[in-house]
PDB file of C-alpha atoms in Angstrom:
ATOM      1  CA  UNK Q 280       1.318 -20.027 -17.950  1.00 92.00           C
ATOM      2  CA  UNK Q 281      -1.492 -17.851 -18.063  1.00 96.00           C
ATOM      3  CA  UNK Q 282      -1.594 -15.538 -14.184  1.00 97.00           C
ATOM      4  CA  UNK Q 283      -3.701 -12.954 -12.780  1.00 98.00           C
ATOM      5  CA  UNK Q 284      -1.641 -10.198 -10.851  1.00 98.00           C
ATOM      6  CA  UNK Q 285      -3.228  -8.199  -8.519  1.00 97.00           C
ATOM      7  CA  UNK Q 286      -1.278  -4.857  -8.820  1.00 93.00           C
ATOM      8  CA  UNK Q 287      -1.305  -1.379  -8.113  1.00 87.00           C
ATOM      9  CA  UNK Q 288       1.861  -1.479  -6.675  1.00 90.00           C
ATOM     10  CA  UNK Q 289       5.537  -0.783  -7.584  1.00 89.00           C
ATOM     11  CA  UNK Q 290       5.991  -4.636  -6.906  1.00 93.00           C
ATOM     12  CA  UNK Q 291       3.153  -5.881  -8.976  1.00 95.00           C
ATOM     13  CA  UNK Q 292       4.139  -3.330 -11.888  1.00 93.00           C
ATOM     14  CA  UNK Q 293       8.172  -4.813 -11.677  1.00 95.00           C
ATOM     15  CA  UNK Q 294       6.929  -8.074 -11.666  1.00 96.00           C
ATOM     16  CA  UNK Q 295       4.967  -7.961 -14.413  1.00 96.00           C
ATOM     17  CA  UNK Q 296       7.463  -6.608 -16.536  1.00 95.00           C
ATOM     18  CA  UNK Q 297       9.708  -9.467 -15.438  1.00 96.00           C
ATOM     19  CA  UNK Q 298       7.037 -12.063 -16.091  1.00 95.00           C
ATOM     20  CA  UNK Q 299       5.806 -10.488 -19.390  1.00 92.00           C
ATOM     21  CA  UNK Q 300       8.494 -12.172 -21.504  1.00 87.00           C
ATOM     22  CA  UNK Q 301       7.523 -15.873 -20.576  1.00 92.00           C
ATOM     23  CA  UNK Q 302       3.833 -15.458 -19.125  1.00 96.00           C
ATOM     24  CA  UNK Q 303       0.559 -14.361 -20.113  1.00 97.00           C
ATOM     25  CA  UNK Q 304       0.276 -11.777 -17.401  1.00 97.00           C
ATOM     26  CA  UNK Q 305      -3.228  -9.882 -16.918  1.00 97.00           C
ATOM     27  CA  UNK Q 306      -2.641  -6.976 -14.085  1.00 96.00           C
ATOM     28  CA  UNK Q 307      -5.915  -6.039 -12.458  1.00 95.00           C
ATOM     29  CA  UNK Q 308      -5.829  -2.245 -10.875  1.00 92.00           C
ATOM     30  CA  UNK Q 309      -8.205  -1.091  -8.928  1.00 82.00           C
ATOM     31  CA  UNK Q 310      -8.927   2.061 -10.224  1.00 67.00           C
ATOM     32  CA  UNK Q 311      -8.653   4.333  -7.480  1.00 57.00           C
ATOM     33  CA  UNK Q 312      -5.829   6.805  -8.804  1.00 55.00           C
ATOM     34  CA  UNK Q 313      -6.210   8.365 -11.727  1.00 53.00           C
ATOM     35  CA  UNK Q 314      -2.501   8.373 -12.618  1.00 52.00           C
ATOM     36  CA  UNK Q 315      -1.401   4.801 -11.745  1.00 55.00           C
ATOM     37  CA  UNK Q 316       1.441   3.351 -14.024  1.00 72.00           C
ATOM     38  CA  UNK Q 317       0.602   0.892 -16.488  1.00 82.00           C
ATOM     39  CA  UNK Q 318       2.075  -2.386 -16.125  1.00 90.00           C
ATOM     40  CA  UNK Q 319       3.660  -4.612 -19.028  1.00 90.00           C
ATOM     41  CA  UNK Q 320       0.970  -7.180 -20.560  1.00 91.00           C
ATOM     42  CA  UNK Q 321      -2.601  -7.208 -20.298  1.00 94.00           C
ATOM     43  CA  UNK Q 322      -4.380  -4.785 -18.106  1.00 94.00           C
ATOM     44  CA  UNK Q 323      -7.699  -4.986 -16.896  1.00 93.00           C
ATOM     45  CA  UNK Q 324      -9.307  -2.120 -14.253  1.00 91.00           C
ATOM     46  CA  UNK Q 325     -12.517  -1.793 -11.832  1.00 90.00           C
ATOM     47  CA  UNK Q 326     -12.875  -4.190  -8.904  1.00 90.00           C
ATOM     48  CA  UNK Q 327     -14.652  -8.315  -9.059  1.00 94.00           C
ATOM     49  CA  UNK Q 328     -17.644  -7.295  -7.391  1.00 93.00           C
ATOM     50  CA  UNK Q 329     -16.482  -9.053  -4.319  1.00 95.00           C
ATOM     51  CA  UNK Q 330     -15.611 -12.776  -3.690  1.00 97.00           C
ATOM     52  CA  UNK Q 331     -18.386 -14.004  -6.077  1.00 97.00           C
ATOM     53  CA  UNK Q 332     -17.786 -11.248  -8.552  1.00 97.00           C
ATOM     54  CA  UNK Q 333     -14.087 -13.509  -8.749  1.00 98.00           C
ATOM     55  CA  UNK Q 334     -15.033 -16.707  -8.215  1.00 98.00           C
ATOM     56  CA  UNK Q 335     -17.055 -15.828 -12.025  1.00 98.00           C
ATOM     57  CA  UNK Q 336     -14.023 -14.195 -13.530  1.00 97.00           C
ATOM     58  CA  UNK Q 337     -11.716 -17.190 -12.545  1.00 98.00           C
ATOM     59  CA  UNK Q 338     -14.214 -19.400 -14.244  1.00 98.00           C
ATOM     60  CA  UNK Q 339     -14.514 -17.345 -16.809  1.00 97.00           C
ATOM     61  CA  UNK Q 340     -10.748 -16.628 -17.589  1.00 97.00           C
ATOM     62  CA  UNK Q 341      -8.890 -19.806 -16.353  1.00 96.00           C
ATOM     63  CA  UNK Q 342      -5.476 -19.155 -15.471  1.00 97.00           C
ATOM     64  CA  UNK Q 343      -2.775 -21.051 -14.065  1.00 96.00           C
ATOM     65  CA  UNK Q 344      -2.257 -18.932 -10.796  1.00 97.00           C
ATOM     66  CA  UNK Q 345      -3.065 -15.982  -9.303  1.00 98.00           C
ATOM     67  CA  UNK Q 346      -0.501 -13.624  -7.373  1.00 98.00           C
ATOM     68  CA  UNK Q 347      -2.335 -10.729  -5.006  1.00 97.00           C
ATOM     69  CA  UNK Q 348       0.668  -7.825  -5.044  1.00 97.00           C
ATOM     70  CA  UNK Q 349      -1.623  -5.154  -3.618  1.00 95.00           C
ATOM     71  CA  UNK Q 350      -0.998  -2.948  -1.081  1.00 93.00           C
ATOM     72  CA  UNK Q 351      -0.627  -4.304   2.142  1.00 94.00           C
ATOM     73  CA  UNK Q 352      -3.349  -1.954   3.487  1.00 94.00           C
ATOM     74  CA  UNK Q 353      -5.716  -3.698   0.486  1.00 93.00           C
ATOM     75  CA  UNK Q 354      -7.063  -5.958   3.230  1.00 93.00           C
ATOM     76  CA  UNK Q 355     -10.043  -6.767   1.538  1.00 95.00           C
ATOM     77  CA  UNK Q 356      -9.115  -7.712  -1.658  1.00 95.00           C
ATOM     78  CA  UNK Q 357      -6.324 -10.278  -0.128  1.00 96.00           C
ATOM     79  CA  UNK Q 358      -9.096 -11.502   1.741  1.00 96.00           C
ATOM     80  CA  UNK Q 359     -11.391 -11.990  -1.881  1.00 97.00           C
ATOM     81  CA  UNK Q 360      -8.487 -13.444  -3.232  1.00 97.00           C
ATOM     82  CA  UNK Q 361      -7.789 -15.920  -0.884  1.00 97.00           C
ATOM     83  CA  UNK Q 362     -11.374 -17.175  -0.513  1.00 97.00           C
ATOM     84  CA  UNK Q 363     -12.022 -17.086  -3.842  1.00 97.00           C
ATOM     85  CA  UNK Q 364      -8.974 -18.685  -5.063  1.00 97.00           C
ATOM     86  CA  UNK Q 365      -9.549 -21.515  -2.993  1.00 96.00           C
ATOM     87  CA  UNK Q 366     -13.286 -22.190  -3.945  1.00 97.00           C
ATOM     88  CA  UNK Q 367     -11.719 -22.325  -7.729  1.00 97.00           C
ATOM     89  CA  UNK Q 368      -9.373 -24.152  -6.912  1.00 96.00           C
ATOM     90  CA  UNK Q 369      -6.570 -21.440  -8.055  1.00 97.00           C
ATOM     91  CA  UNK Q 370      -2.976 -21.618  -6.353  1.00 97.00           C
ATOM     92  CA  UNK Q 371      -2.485 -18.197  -5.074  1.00 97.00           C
ATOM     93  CA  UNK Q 372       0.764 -16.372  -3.639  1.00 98.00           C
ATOM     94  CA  UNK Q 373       0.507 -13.050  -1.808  1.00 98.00           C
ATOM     95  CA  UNK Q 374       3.782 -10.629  -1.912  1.00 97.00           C
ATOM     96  CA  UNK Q 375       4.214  -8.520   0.638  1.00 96.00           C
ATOM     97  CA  UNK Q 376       7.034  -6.077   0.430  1.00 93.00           C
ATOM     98  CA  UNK Q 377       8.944  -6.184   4.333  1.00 94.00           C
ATOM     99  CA  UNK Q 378       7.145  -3.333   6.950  1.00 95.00           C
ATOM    100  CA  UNK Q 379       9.403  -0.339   8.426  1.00 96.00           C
ATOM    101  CA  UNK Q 380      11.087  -0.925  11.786  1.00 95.00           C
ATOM    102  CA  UNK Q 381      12.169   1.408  14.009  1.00 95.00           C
ATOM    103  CA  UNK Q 382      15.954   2.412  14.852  1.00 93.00           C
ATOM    104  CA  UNK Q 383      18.014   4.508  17.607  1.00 91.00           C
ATOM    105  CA  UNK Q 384      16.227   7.573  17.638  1.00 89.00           C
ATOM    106  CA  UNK Q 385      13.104   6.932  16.564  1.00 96.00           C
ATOM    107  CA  UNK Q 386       9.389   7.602  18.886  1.00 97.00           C
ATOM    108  CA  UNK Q 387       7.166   5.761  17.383  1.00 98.00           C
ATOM    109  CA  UNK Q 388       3.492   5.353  18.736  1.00 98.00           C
ATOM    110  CA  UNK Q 389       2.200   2.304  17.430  1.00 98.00           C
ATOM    111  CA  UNK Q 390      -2.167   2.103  17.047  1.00 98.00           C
ATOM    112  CA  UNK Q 391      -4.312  -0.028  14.787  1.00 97.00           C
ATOM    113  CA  UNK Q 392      -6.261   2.114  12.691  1.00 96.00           C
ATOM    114  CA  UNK Q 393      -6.812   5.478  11.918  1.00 96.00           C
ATOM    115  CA  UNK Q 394      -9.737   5.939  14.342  1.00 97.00           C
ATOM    116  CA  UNK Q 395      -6.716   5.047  17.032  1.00 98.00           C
ATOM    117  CA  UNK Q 396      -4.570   7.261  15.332  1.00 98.00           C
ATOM    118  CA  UNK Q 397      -6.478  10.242  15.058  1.00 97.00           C
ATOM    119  CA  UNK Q 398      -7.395   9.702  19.111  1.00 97.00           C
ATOM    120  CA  UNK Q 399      -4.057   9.610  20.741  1.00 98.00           C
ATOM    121  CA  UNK Q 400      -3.095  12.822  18.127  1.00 97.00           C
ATOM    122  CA  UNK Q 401      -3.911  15.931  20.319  1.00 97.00           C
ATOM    123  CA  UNK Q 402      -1.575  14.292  22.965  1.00 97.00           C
ATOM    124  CA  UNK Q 403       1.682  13.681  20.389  1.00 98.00           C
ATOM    125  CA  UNK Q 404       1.495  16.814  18.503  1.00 97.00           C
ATOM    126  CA  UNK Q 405      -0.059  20.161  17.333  1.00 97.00           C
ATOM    127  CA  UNK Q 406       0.834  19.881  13.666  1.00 98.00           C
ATOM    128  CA  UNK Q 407       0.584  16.968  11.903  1.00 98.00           C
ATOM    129  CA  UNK Q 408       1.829  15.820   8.931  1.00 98.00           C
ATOM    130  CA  UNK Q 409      -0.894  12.992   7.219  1.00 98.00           C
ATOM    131  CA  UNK Q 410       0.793  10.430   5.027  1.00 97.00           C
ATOM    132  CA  UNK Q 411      -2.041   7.625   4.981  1.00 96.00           C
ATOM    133  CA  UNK Q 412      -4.001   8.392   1.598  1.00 91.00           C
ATOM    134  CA  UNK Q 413      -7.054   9.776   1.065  1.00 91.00           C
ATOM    135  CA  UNK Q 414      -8.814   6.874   2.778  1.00 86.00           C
ATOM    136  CA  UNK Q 415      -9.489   7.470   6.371  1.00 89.00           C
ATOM    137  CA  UNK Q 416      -8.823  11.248   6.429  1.00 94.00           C
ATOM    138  CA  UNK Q 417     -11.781  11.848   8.107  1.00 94.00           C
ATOM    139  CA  UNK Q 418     -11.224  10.519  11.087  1.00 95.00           C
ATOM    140  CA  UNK Q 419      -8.920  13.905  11.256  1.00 97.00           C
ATOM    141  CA  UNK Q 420     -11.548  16.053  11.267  1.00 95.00           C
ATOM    142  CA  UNK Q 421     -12.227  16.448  14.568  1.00 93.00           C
ATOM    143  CA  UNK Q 422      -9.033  16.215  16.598  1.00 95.00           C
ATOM    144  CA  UNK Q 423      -8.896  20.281  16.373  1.00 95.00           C
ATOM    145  CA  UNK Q 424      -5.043  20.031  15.331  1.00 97.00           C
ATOM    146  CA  UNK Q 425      -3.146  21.849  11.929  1.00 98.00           C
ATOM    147  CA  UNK Q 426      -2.763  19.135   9.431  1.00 98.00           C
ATOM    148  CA  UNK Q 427      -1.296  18.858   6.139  1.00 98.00           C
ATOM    149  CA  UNK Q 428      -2.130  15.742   4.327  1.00 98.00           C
ATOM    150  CA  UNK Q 429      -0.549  14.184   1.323  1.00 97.00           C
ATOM    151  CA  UNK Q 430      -2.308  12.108  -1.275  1.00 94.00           C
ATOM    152  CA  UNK Q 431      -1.605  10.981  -4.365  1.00 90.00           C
ATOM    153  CA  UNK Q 432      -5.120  12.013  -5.754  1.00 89.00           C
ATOM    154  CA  UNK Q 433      -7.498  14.890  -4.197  1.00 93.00           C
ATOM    155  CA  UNK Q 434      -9.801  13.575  -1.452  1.00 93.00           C
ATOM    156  CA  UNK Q 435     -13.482  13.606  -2.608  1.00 90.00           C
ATOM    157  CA  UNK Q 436     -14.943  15.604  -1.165  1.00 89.00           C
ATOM    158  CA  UNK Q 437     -12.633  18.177  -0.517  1.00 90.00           C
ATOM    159  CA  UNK Q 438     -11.574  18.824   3.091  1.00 93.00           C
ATOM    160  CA  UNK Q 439     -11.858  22.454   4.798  1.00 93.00           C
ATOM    161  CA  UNK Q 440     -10.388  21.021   8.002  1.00 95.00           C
ATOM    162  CA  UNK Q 441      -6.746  20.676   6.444  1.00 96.00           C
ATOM    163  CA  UNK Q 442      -4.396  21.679   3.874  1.00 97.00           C
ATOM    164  CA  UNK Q 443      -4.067  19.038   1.101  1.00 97.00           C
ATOM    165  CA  UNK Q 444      -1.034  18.489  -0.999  1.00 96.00           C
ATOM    166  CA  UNK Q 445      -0.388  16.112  -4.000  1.00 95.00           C
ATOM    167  CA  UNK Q 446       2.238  14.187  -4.625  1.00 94.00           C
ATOM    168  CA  UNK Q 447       3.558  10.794  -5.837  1.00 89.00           C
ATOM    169  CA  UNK Q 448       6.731   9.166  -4.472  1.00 86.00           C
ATOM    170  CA  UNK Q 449       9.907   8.203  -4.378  1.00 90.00           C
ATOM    171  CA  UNK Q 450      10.322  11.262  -2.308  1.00 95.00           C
ATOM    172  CA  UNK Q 451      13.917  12.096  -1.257  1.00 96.00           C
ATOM    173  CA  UNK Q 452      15.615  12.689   2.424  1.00 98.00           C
ATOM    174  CA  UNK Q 453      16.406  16.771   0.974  1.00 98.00           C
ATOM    175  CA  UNK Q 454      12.937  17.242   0.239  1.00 97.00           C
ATOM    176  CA  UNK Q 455      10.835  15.932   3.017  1.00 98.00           C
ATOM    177  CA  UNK Q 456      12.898  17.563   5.270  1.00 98.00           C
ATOM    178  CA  UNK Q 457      12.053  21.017   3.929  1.00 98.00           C
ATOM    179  CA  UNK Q 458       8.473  20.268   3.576  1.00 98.00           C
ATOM    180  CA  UNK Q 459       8.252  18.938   7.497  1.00 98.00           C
ATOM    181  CA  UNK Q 460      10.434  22.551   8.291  1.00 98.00           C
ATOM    182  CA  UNK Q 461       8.284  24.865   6.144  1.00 98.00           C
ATOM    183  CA  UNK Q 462       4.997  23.667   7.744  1.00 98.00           C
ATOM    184  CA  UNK Q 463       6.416  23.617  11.349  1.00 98.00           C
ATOM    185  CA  UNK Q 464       5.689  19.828  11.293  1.00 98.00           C
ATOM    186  CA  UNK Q 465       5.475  18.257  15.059  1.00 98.00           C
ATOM    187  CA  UNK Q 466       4.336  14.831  14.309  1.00 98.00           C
ATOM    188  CA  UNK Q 467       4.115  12.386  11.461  1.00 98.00           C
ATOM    189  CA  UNK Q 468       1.172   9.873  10.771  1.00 98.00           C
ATOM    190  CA  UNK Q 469       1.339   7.251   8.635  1.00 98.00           C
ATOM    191  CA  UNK Q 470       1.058   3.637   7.813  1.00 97.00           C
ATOM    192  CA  UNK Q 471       3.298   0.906   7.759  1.00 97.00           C
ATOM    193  CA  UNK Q 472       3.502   0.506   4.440  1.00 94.00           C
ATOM    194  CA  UNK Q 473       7.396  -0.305   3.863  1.00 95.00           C
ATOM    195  CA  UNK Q 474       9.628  -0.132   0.920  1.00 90.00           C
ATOM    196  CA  UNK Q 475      11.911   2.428   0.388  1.00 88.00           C
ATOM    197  CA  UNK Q 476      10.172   4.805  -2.589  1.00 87.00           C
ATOM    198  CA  UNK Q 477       8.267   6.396   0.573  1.00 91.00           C
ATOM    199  CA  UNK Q 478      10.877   6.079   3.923  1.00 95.00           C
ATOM    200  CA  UNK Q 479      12.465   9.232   3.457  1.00 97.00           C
ATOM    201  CA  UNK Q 480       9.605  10.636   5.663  1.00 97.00           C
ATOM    202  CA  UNK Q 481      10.850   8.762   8.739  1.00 98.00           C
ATOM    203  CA  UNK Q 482      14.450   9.416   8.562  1.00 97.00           C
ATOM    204  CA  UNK Q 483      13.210  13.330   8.283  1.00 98.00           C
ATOM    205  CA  UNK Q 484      11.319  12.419  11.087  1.00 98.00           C
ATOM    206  CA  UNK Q 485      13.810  10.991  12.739  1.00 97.00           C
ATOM    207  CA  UNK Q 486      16.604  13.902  12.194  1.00 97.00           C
ATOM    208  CA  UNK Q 487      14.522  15.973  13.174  1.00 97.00           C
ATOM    209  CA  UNK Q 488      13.188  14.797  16.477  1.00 97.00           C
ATOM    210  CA  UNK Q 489       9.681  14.298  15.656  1.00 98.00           C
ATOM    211  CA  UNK Q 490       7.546  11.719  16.960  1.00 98.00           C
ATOM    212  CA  UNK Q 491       5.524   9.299  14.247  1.00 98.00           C
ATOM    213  CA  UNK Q 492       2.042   7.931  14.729  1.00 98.00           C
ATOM    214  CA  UNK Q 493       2.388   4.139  12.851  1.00 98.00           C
ATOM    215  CA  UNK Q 494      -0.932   2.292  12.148  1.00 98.00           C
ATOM    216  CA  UNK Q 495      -0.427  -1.343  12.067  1.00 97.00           C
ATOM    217  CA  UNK Q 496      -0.707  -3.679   8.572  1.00 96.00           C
ATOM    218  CA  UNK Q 497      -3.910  -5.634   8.774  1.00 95.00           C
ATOM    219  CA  UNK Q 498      -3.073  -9.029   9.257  1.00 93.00           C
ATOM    220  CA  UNK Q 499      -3.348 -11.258   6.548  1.00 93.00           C
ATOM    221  CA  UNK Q 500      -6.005 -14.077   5.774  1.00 92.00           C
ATOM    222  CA  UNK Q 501      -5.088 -17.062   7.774  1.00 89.00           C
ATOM    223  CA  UNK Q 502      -3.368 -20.149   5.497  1.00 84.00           C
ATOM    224  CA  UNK Q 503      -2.077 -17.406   2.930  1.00 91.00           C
ATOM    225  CA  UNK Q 504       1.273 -18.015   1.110  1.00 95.00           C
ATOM    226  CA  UNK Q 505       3.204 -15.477   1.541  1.00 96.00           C
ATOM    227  CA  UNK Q 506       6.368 -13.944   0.380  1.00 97.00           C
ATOM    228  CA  UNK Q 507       8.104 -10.756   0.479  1.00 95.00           C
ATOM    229  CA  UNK Q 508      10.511 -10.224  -3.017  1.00 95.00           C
ATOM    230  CA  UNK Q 509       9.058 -10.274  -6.854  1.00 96.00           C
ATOM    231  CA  UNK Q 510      12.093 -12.956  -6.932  1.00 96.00           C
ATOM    232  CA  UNK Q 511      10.530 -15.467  -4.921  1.00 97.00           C
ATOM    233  CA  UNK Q 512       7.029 -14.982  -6.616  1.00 97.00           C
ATOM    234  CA  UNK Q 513       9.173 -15.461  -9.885  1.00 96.00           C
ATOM    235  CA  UNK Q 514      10.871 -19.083  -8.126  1.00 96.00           C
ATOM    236  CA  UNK Q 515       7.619 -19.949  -7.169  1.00 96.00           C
ATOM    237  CA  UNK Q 516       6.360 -19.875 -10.608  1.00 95.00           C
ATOM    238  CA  UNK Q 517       8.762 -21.554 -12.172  1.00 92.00           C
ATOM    239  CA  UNK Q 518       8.199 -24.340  -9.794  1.00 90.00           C
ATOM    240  CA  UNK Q 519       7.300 -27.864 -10.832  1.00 79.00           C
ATOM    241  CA  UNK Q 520       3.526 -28.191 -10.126  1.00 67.00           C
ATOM    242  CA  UNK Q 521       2.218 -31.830  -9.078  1.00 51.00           C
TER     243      UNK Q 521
END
């Protein structure tokens, strides 16, 4: 079987490597950081051009099915995928790695974007501690506050506003707790993202006392298969097809 994996993700780059041995796997990236991981197989990079920049790729490179393991914040590209899949006529499986949930001690402050987030700020904290990427930072810039922000690649262009740091995870407990301590951290904002190579933030957050700003997962296309594990996305492709 010949499949088109979405990727960019620590999921889509296990996955392929799983897959690689039995499948023709092509792993599209995005290209938006510089330094992402190259998955096993075939690689292609830069975006469709949108829905009908896909629909001519899928006609143009037939595979068997397509799996979207972006990043659950990727909104728009699940939403290509879906529509376009289904004017092919491509099955299509979405994997979603689990969100974060909160536990005993925990104050979370739950908005929908980072507009909301950056509004209810100046009433959580004084120094915040950015964890969202580089998208959105800008909605920062006025809220007046200290704010450290971590990317994985420099924001473009370069914010006066805040101090930026770079850094990839898995980030340990050790580490983020010295990093919250050093810059007199008062409040964490980040995204629901899940999985565990980035959590490490919110126990800090939580040993410490600190409160967390959480901005919602957009919700996903309606009618969109979903799972959450690369094993089930393996099961399902192994299936017998009708």
């Amino acid at each position: 079987m010949k499949i088109l994996l979405l990727g960019g993700t620590g999921e889509a780059r296990e996955l392929a490597q799983v897959l690689t041995p039995d499948f023709h796997v092509i792993s599209s990236l995005a290209g938006r950081t510089t330094d992402a991981h190259v998955p096993a197989g075939e690689v292609r990079r830069g975006g469709f051009g949108g829905v009908d920049g896909l629909v001519q790729w899928l006609r143009d490179n037939p595979v068997d099915a397509v799996v979207d393991a972006t990043h659950p914040f990727a909104a728009v590209m699940t939403e290509h995928a879906v529509e376009a899949t289904r004017l092919v006529g491509v099955p299509l499986l979405v994997l979603r790695r689990p969100g974060w949930t909160e536990t005993r001690g925990d104050e979370w402050h739950w908005v929908s974007s980072a507009t909301a987030a950056a509004r209810i700020l100046p009433a959580v904290g004084s120094r915040a501690f950015l964890t969202i990427g580089r998208q959105g930072l800008g909605d920062f810039a006025g809220t007046g506050l200290w704010i450290l922000a971590r990317c994985v690649d420099p924001p473009e262009p370069a914010p006066s506003w805040c101090e930026v740091i770079l850094d990839r995870g898995p980030f340990e407990l050790a580490a983020e707790l010295a990093l919250l301590r050093e810059h007199r951290i008062d409040v964490l904002v980040t995204k629901d993202s899940g999985g565990a190579q980035t959590s490490a933030k919110l126990v800090a957050a939580r040993e410490l006392g600190l409160p967390v700003v959480m901005i919602r997962r957009p919700a996903l296309p309606a009618g969109a298969a979903v799972v959450e594990s690369v094993d089930q996305v393996v099961n399902w492709l192994r299936a017998p097809r009708r």
